[in-house]
Short mmCIF file of C-alpha atoms in Angstrom, two decimals:
data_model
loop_
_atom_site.label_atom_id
_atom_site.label_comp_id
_atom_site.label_asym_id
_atom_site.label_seq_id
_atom_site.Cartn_x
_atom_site.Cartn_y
_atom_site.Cartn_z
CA UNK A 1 17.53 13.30 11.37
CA UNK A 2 19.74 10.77 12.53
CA UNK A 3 17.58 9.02 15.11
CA UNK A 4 14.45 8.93 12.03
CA UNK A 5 16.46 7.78 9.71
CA UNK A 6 17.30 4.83 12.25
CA UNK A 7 14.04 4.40 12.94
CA UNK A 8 12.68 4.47 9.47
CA UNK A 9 15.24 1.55 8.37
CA UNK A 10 14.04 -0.64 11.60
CA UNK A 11 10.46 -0.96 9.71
CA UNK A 12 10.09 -4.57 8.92
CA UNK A 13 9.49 -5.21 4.69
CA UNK A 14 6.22 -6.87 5.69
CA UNK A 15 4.71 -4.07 7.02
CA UNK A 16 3.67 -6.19 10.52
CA UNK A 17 0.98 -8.07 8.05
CA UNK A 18 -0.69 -10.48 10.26
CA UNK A 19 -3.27 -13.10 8.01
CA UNK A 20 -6.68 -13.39 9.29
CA UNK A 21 -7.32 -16.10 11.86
CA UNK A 22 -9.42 -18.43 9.23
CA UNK A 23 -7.56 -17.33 6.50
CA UNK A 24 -6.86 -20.77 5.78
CA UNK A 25 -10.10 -22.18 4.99
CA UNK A 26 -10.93 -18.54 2.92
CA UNK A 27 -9.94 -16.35 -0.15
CA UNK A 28 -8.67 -13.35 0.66
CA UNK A 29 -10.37 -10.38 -0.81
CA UNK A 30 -7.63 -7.79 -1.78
CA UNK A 31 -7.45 -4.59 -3.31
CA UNK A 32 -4.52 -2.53 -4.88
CA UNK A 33 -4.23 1.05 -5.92
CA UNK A 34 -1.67 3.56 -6.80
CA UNK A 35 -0.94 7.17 -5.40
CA UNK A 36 1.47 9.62 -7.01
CA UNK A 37 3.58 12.20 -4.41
CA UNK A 38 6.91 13.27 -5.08
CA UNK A 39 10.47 13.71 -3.85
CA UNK A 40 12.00 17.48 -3.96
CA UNK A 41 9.82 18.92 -6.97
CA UNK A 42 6.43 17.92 -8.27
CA UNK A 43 8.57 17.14 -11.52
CA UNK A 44 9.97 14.39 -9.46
CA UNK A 45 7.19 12.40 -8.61
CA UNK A 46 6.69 8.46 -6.72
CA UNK A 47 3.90 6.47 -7.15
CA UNK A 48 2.80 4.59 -4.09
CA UNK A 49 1.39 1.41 -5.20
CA UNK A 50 -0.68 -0.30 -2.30
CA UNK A 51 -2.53 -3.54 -1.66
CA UNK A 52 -5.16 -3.62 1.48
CA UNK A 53 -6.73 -7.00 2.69
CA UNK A 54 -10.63 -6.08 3.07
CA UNK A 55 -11.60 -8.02 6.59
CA UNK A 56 -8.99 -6.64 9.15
CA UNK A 57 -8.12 -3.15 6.56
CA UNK A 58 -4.44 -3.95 6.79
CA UNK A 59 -1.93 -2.86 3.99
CA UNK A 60 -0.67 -5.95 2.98
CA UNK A 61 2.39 -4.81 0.63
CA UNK A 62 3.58 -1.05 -0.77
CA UNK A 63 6.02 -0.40 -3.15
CA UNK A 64 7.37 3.12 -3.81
CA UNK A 65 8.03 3.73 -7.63
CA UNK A 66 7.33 4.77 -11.13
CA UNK A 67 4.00 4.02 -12.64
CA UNK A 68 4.90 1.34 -15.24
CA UNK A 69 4.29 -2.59 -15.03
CA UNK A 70 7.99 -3.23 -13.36
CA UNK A 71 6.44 -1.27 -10.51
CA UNK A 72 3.28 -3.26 -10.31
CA UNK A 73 5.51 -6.29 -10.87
CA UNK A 74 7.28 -5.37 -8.12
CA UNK A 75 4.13 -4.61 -5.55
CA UNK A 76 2.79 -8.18 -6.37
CA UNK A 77 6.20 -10.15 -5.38
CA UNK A 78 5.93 -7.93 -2.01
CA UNK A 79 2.98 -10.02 -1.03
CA UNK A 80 3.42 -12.55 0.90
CA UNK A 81 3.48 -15.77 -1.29
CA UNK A 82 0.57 -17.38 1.57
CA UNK A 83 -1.47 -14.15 0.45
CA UNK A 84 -1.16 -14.63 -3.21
CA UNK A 85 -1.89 -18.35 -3.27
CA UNK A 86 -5.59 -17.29 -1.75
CA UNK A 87 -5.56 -13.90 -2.66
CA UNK A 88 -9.08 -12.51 -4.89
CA UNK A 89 -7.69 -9.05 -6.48
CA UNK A 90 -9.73 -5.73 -7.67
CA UNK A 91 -8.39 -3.02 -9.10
CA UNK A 92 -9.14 -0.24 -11.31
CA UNK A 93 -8.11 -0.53 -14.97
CA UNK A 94 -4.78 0.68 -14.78
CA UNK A 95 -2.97 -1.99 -17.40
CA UNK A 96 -0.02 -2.55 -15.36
CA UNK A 97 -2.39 -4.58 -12.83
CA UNK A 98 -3.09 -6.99 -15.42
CA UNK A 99 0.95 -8.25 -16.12
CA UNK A 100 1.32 -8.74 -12.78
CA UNK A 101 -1.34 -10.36 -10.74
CA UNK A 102 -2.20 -14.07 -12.10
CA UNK A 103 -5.52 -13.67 -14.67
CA UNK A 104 -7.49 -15.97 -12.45
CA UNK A 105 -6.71 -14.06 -9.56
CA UNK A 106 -7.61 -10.36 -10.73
CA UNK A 107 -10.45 -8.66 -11.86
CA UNK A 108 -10.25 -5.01 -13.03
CA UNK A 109 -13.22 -2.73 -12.20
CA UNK A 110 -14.66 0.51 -13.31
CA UNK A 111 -14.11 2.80 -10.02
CA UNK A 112 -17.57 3.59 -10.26
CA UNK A 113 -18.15 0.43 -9.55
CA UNK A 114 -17.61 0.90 -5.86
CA UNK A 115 -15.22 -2.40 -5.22
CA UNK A 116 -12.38 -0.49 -5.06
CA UNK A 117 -14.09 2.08 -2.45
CA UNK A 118 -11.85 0.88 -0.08
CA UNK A 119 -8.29 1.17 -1.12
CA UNK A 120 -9.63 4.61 -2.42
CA UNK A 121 -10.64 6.18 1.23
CA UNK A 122 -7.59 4.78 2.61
CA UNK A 123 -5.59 6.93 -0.09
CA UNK A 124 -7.27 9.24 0.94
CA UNK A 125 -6.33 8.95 4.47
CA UNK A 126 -3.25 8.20 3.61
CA UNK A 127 -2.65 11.83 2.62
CA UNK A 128 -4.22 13.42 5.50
CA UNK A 129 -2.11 11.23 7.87
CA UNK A 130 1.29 11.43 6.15
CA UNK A 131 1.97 15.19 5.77
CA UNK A 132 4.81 14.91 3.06
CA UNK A 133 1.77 13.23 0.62
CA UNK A 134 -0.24 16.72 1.00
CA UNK A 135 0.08 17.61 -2.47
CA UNK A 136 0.73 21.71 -2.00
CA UNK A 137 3.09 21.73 1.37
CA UNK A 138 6.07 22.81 2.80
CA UNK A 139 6.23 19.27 4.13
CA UNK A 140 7.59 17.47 1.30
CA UNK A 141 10.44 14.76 1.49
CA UNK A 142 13.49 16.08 0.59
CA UNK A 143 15.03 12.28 0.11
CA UNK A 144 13.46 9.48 -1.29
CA UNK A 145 14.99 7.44 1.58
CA UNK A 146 13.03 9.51 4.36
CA UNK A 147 10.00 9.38 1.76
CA UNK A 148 9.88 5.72 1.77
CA UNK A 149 10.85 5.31 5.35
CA UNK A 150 7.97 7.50 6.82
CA UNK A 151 5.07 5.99 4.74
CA UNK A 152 6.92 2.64 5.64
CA UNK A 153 6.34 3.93 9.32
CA UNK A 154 3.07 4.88 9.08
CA UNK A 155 1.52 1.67 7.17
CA UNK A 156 3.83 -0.43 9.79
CA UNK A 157 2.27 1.00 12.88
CA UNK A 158 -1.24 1.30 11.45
CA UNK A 159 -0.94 -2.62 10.87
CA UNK A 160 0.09 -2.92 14.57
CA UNK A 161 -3.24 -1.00 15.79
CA UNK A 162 -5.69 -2.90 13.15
CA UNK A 163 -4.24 -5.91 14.76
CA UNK A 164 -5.53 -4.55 18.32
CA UNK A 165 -8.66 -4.17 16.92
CA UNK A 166 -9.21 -7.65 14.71
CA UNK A 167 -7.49 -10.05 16.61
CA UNK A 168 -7.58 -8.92 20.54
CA UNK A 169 -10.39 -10.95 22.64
#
């Protein structure tokens, strides 16, 4: 437990986030979703707020918390302040979206929609990847600093193997 809990806190905050090449001369398409898990008991539950970038599919920010607007306050000021200056935001209608990301910046759709299809699937995959998100299992973090640390992990080194695939020649 020792040697993952030293690994877990080496996880850089910005998840390895690398900007697409021309994302200077473009606006970023983003969008952000929440996932609920838990820490001990299902009575103690986390919400996993996430924002993707849709080009390369990296996760650009995650915050671990409750499900009020502090905690969507707090996902926005994890985004890199480059990112938010061109970043386009969709999201589904969850109010807490609309106190923190700038007015002209988001746009809150019906999930039927289909424009937030693809923070959706990653949830998705999220779960199946992580096995302490698998919502009836044995393994369930027992601390919320392991919690954070391996979804940390996993959305780190994910980033890392997007980047192989967007970026390499």
């Amino acid at each position: 437990m020792n040697f993952i809990g030293c690994l877990y806190r080496q996880v850089p905050d910005d998840l390895n986030f690398q900007m697409p090449d021309d994302a200077d001369f473009q606006i970023l398409c983003l969008e952000a979703d929440e996932l609920w898990s838990f820490v001990g008991k299902k009575d103690n539950k986390r919400w996993i707020w996430l924002v993707i970038e849709r080009t390369t599919y990296q996760v650009v920010a995650v915050h671990i918390g409750d499900r009020s607007e502090k905690s969507a306050i707090a996902l926005w000021q994890k985004v890199p302040l480059e990112v938010q200056k061109q970043a386009f935001v969709l999201t589904d209608r969850w109010d807490a979206y609309a106190a923190a990301i700038p007015a002209r910046q988001h746009t809150a759709c019906n999930k039927q929609s289909g424009q937030t299809s693809l923070i959706e699937g990653f949830n998705c995959a999220l779960r199946q990847r992580v096995s302490r998100l698998v919502r009836k299992t044995v393994s369930f973090s027992k601390t919320d600093e392991n919690h954070q640390g391996a979804i940390k992990y996993f959305l780190s080194n994910r980033n890392l193997e997007r980047q192989k695939l967007c970026f390499s020649p």
